[in-house]
Amino acid sequence: MYELSKTFRFEAAHRLAKGFTGKCANIHGHSWNGKLTVETSSLDEFDFGVDYSILGKFTKEIEGLLDHQILLYADDGEVVDFVVRSRFNHVLFEHNPTCETIARWIWQRAMKYFQDMPDVRVRYVEVSETCTTGCRYSEKVQ
């Protein structure tokens, strides 16, 4: 089995809502780092498991969606209203935009992106919001 990885990064602000009262309830920014890892058991005619340019195309799409955005919980009422009214770039999530939520959001997109490559399986997505904190997300795939 071969595991292949591609890292990515983006700059984004977020805040944790849903009644959270810690420091992260304030809008603040991070230099986010991520890593996509896929696996395959076969090599193509060029002896690649997956050409890194294919992984890079996906990670560039993620960077394009998240870089310089404000990441918010969709039900964050007044803050969402203000951001929309002010025409700030933003992405809304069904849950608080924690590392966990963002890693799962990226993983779901990776699953769709690689669905037509039958011998390629998304192993996990890692997202770090600081140099000391991060999350790895994966799901058991049958």
PDB file of C-alpha atoms in Angstrom:
ATOM      1  CA  MET A   1       0.000   0.000   0.000  1.00  0.00           C
ATOM      2  CA  TYR A   2       1.248   3.465  -0.908  1.00  0.00           C
ATOM      3  CA  GLU A   3       0.344   6.599   1.050  1.00  0.00           C
ATOM      4  CA  LEU A   4       0.799   9.930  -0.689  1.00  0.00           C
ATOM      5  CA  SER A   5       0.453  13.335   0.945  1.00  0.00           C
ATOM      6  CA  LYS A   6       0.216  16.951  -0.083  1.00  0.00           C
ATOM      7  CA  THR A   7       0.340  19.885   2.297  1.00  0.00           C
ATOM      8  CA  PHE A   8      -1.542  23.149   1.935  1.00  0.00           C
ATOM      9  CA  ARG A   9      -2.012  26.375   3.847  1.00  0.00           C
ATOM     10  CA  PHE A  10      -4.348  29.315   4.098  1.00  0.00           C
ATOM     11  CA  GLU A  11      -4.859  32.445   6.147  1.00  0.00           C
ATOM     12  CA  ALA A  12      -8.320  32.825   7.664  1.00  0.00           C
ATOM     13  CA  ALA A  13     -10.204  34.303  10.582  1.00  0.00           C
ATOM     14  CA  HIS A  14     -12.844  32.492  12.587  1.00  0.00           C
ATOM     15  CA  ARG A  15     -14.774  32.649  15.794  1.00  0.00           C
ATOM     16  CA  LEU A  16     -16.462  30.002  17.876  1.00  0.00           C
ATOM     17  CA  ALA A  17     -20.130  30.655  18.613  1.00  0.00           C
ATOM     18  CA  LYS A  18     -22.946  28.384  19.880  1.00  0.00           C
ATOM     19  CA  GLY A  19     -22.577  29.771  23.394  1.00  0.00           C
ATOM     20  CA  PHE A  20     -18.804  29.271  23.606  1.00  0.00           C
ATOM     21  CA  THR A  21     -17.380  31.777  26.108  1.00  0.00           C
ATOM     22  CA  GLY A  22     -13.600  31.315  25.839  1.00  0.00           C
ATOM     23  CA  LYS A  23     -11.148  33.634  24.074  1.00  0.00           C
ATOM     24  CA  CYS A  24     -12.001  32.047  20.719  1.00  0.00           C
ATOM     25  CA  ALA A  25     -15.504  33.513  20.890  1.00  0.00           C
ATOM     26  CA  ASN A  26     -13.812  36.651  19.527  1.00  0.00           C
ATOM     27  CA  ILE A  27     -13.030  36.898  15.816  1.00  0.00           C
ATOM     28  CA  HIS A  28      -9.349  36.116  15.393  1.00  0.00           C
ATOM     29  CA  GLY A  29      -7.069  34.779  12.670  1.00  0.00           C
ATOM     30  CA  HIS A  30      -4.681  31.913  12.086  1.00  0.00           C
ATOM     31  CA  SER A  31      -2.130  30.741   9.571  1.00  0.00           C
ATOM     32  CA  TRP A  32      -3.788  27.360   8.975  1.00  0.00           C
ATOM     33  CA  ASN A  33      -1.787  24.390   7.716  1.00  0.00           C
ATOM     34  CA  GLY A  34      -3.228  21.217   6.300  1.00  0.00           C
ATOM     35  CA  LYS A  35      -2.283  17.862   4.873  1.00  0.00           C
ATOM     36  CA  LEU A  36      -4.230  15.539   2.606  1.00  0.00           C
ATOM     37  CA  THR A  37      -3.193  11.877   2.599  1.00  0.00           C
ATOM     38  CA  VAL A  38      -4.506   9.300   0.151  1.00  0.00           C
ATOM     39  CA  GLU A  39      -3.627   5.653  -0.353  1.00  0.00           C
ATOM     40  CA  THR A  40      -3.493   3.314  -3.304  1.00  0.00           C
ATOM     41  CA  SER A  41      -2.270  -0.214  -3.872  1.00  0.00           C
ATOM     42  CA  SER A  42      -1.360   0.187  -7.536  1.00  0.00           C
ATOM     43  CA  LEU A  43       0.925   2.274  -9.707  1.00  0.00           C
ATOM     44  CA  ASP A  44       0.068   3.781 -13.081  1.00  0.00           C
ATOM     45  CA  GLU A  45       2.083   3.437 -16.287  1.00  0.00           C
ATOM     46  CA  PHE A  46       4.519   6.086 -15.007  1.00  0.00           C
ATOM     47  CA  ASP A  47       4.926   4.294 -11.652  1.00  0.00           C
ATOM     48  CA  PHE A  48       2.905   6.889  -9.760  1.00  0.00           C
ATOM     49  CA  GLY A  49       0.333   5.919  -7.177  1.00  0.00           C
ATOM     50  CA  VAL A  50      -1.276   9.315  -7.727  1.00  0.00           C
ATOM     51  CA  ASP A  51       0.482  12.099  -9.608  1.00  0.00           C
ATOM     52  CA  TYR A  52       1.233  14.881  -7.108  1.00  0.00           C
ATOM     53  CA  SER A  53      -0.209  17.371  -9.588  1.00  0.00           C
ATOM     54  CA  ILE A  54      -3.630  15.757  -9.008  1.00  0.00           C
ATOM     55  CA  LEU A  55      -3.243  16.137  -5.247  1.00  0.00           C
ATOM     56  CA  GLY A  56      -2.006  19.685  -5.814  1.00  0.00           C
ATOM     57  CA  LYS A  57      -5.025  20.600  -7.904  1.00  0.00           C
ATOM     58  CA  PHE A  58      -7.305  19.559  -5.051  1.00  0.00           C
ATOM     59  CA  THR A  59      -5.296  21.380  -2.358  1.00  0.00           C
ATOM     60  CA  LYS A  60      -5.201  24.550  -4.494  1.00  0.00           C
ATOM     61  CA  GLU A  61      -9.002  24.389  -4.701  1.00  0.00           C
ATOM     62  CA  ILE A  62      -9.187  24.184  -0.898  1.00  0.00           C
ATOM     63  CA  GLU A  63      -6.790  27.107  -0.531  1.00  0.00           C
ATOM     64  CA  GLY A  64      -8.916  29.089  -2.986  1.00  0.00           C
ATOM     65  CA  LEU A  65     -12.066  28.400  -0.979  1.00  0.00           C
ATOM     66  CA  LEU A  66     -10.628  29.204   2.468  1.00  0.00           C
ATOM     67  CA  ASP A  67      -7.760  31.685   2.055  1.00  0.00           C
ATOM     68  CA  HIS A  68      -8.494  35.157   3.450  1.00  0.00           C
ATOM     69  CA  GLN A  69     -12.032  34.205   4.468  1.00  0.00           C
ATOM     70  CA  ILE A  70     -13.930  34.605   7.709  1.00  0.00           C
ATOM     71  CA  LEU A  71     -15.037  31.124   8.777  1.00  0.00           C
ATOM     72  CA  LEU A  72     -18.293  31.192  10.724  1.00  0.00           C
ATOM     73  CA  TYR A  73     -21.008  29.001  12.169  1.00  0.00           C
ATOM     74  CA  ALA A  74     -24.036  29.557   9.903  1.00  0.00           C
ATOM     75  CA  ASP A  75     -26.338  30.301  12.873  1.00  0.00           C
ATOM     76  CA  ASP A  76     -24.032  32.958  14.306  1.00  0.00           C
ATOM     77  CA  GLY A  77     -26.829  35.534  13.809  1.00  0.00           C
ATOM     78  CA  GLU A  78     -25.617  39.107  14.128  1.00  0.00           C
ATOM     79  CA  VAL A  79     -22.030  38.294  13.155  1.00  0.00           C
ATOM     80  CA  VAL A  80     -23.116  36.527   9.961  1.00  0.00           C
ATOM     81  CA  ASP A  81     -25.519  39.382   9.180  1.00  0.00           C
ATOM     82  CA  PHE A  82     -22.720  41.921   9.649  1.00  0.00           C
ATOM     83  CA  VAL A  83     -20.244  39.960   7.507  1.00  0.00           C
ATOM     84  CA  VAL A  84     -22.777  39.491   4.707  1.00  0.00           C
ATOM     85  CA  ARG A  85     -23.937  43.125   4.857  1.00  0.00           C
ATOM     86  CA  SER A  86     -20.303  44.295   4.789  1.00  0.00           C
ATOM     87  CA  ARG A  87     -19.542  41.995   1.846  1.00  0.00           C
ATOM     88  CA  PHE A  88     -16.631  40.376   3.650  1.00  0.00           C
ATOM     89  CA  ASN A  89     -15.378  37.111   2.175  1.00  0.00           C
ATOM     90  CA  HIS A  90     -16.707  34.282   4.293  1.00  0.00           C
ATOM     91  CA  VAL A  91     -17.533  30.585   4.460  1.00  0.00           C
ATOM     92  CA  LEU A  92     -20.418  29.330   6.576  1.00  0.00           C
ATOM     93  CA  PHE A  93     -20.361  25.948   8.314  1.00  0.00           C
ATOM     94  CA  GLU A  94     -23.125  23.815   9.829  1.00  0.00           C
ATOM     95  CA  HIS A  95     -21.071  23.626  13.034  1.00  0.00           C
ATOM     96  CA  ASN A  96     -18.580  25.838  14.846  1.00  0.00           C
ATOM     97  CA  PRO A  97     -15.551  26.364  12.555  1.00  0.00           C
ATOM     98  CA  THR A  98     -13.163  24.401  14.771  1.00  0.00           C
ATOM     99  CA  CYS A  99     -10.198  22.431  13.447  1.00  0.00           C
ATOM    100  CA  GLU A 100     -12.443  19.382  13.691  1.00  0.00           C
ATOM    101  CA  THR A 101     -15.197  20.921  11.580  1.00  0.00           C
ATOM    102  CA  ILE A 102     -12.802  22.264   8.962  1.00  0.00           C
ATOM    103  CA  ALA A 103     -10.889  18.974   8.679  1.00  0.00           C
ATOM    104  CA  ARG A 104     -14.148  17.070   8.142  1.00  0.00           C
ATOM    105  CA  TRP A 105     -15.373  19.679   5.603  1.00  0.00           C
ATOM    106  CA  ILE A 106     -12.164  19.262   3.591  1.00  0.00           C
ATOM    107  CA  TRP A 107     -12.320  15.451   3.902  1.00  0.00           C
ATOM    108  CA  GLN A 108     -15.860  15.423   2.496  1.00  0.00           C
ATOM    109  CA  ARG A 109     -14.697  17.449  -0.502  1.00  0.00           C
ATOM    110  CA  ALA A 110     -11.715  15.149  -0.994  1.00  0.00           C
ATOM    111  CA  MET A 111     -14.026  12.128  -1.019  1.00  0.00           C
ATOM    112  CA  LYS A 112     -16.037  13.687  -3.862  1.00  0.00           C
ATOM    113  CA  TYR A 113     -12.906  14.802  -5.705  1.00  0.00           C
ATOM    114  CA  PHE A 114     -11.334  11.327  -5.725  1.00  0.00           C
ATOM    115  CA  GLN A 115     -14.540   9.296  -6.117  1.00  0.00           C
ATOM    116  CA  ASP A 116     -13.829   8.511  -9.786  1.00  0.00           C
ATOM    117  CA  MET A 117     -10.394   7.091  -8.984  1.00  0.00           C
ATOM    118  CA  PRO A 118     -11.395   3.584  -7.836  1.00  0.00           C
ATOM    119  CA  ASP A 119      -8.017   2.541  -6.433  1.00  0.00           C
ATOM    120  CA  VAL A 120      -7.479   5.791  -4.515  1.00  0.00           C
ATOM    121  CA  ARG A 121      -8.851   6.172  -0.999  1.00  0.00           C
ATOM    122  CA  VAL A 122      -8.744   9.315   1.107  1.00  0.00           C
ATOM    123  CA  ARG A 123      -6.987   8.255   4.315  1.00  0.00           C
ATOM    124  CA  TYR A 124      -7.196  11.455   6.319  1.00  0.00           C
ATOM    125  CA  VAL A 125      -7.064  15.233   6.366  1.00  0.00           C
ATOM    126  CA  GLU A 126      -5.063  17.106   8.977  1.00  0.00           C
ATOM    127  CA  VAL A 127      -5.693  20.738   9.851  1.00  0.00           C
ATOM    128  CA  SER A 128      -3.607  22.825  12.270  1.00  0.00           C
ATOM    129  CA  GLU A 129      -4.634  26.277  13.385  1.00  0.00           C
ATOM    130  CA  THR A 130      -1.445  26.951  15.366  1.00  0.00           C
ATOM    131  CA  CYS A 131       2.015  25.416  15.499  1.00  0.00           C
ATOM    132  CA  THR A 132       0.939  23.356  18.533  1.00  0.00           C
ATOM    133  CA  THR A 133      -2.717  22.468  17.860  1.00  0.00           C
ATOM    134  CA  GLY A 134      -4.430  20.475  15.147  1.00  0.00           C
ATOM    135  CA  CYS A 135      -6.834  17.720  14.200  1.00  0.00           C
ATOM    136  CA  ARG A 136      -6.677  14.661  11.960  1.00  0.00           C
ATOM    137  CA  TYR A 137      -9.995  13.518  10.470  1.00  0.00           C
ATOM    138  CA  SER A 138     -10.841  10.249   8.738  1.00  0.00           C
ATOM    139  CA  GLU A 139     -13.794   7.954   8.391  1.00  0.00           C
ATOM    140  CA  LYS A 140     -13.902   4.225   8.159  1.00  0.00           C
ATOM    141  CA  VAL A 141     -14.728   3.481   4.535  1.00  0.00           C
ATOM    142  CA  GLN A 142     -16.186   0.085   3.680  1.00  0.00           C
TER     143      GLN A 142
END
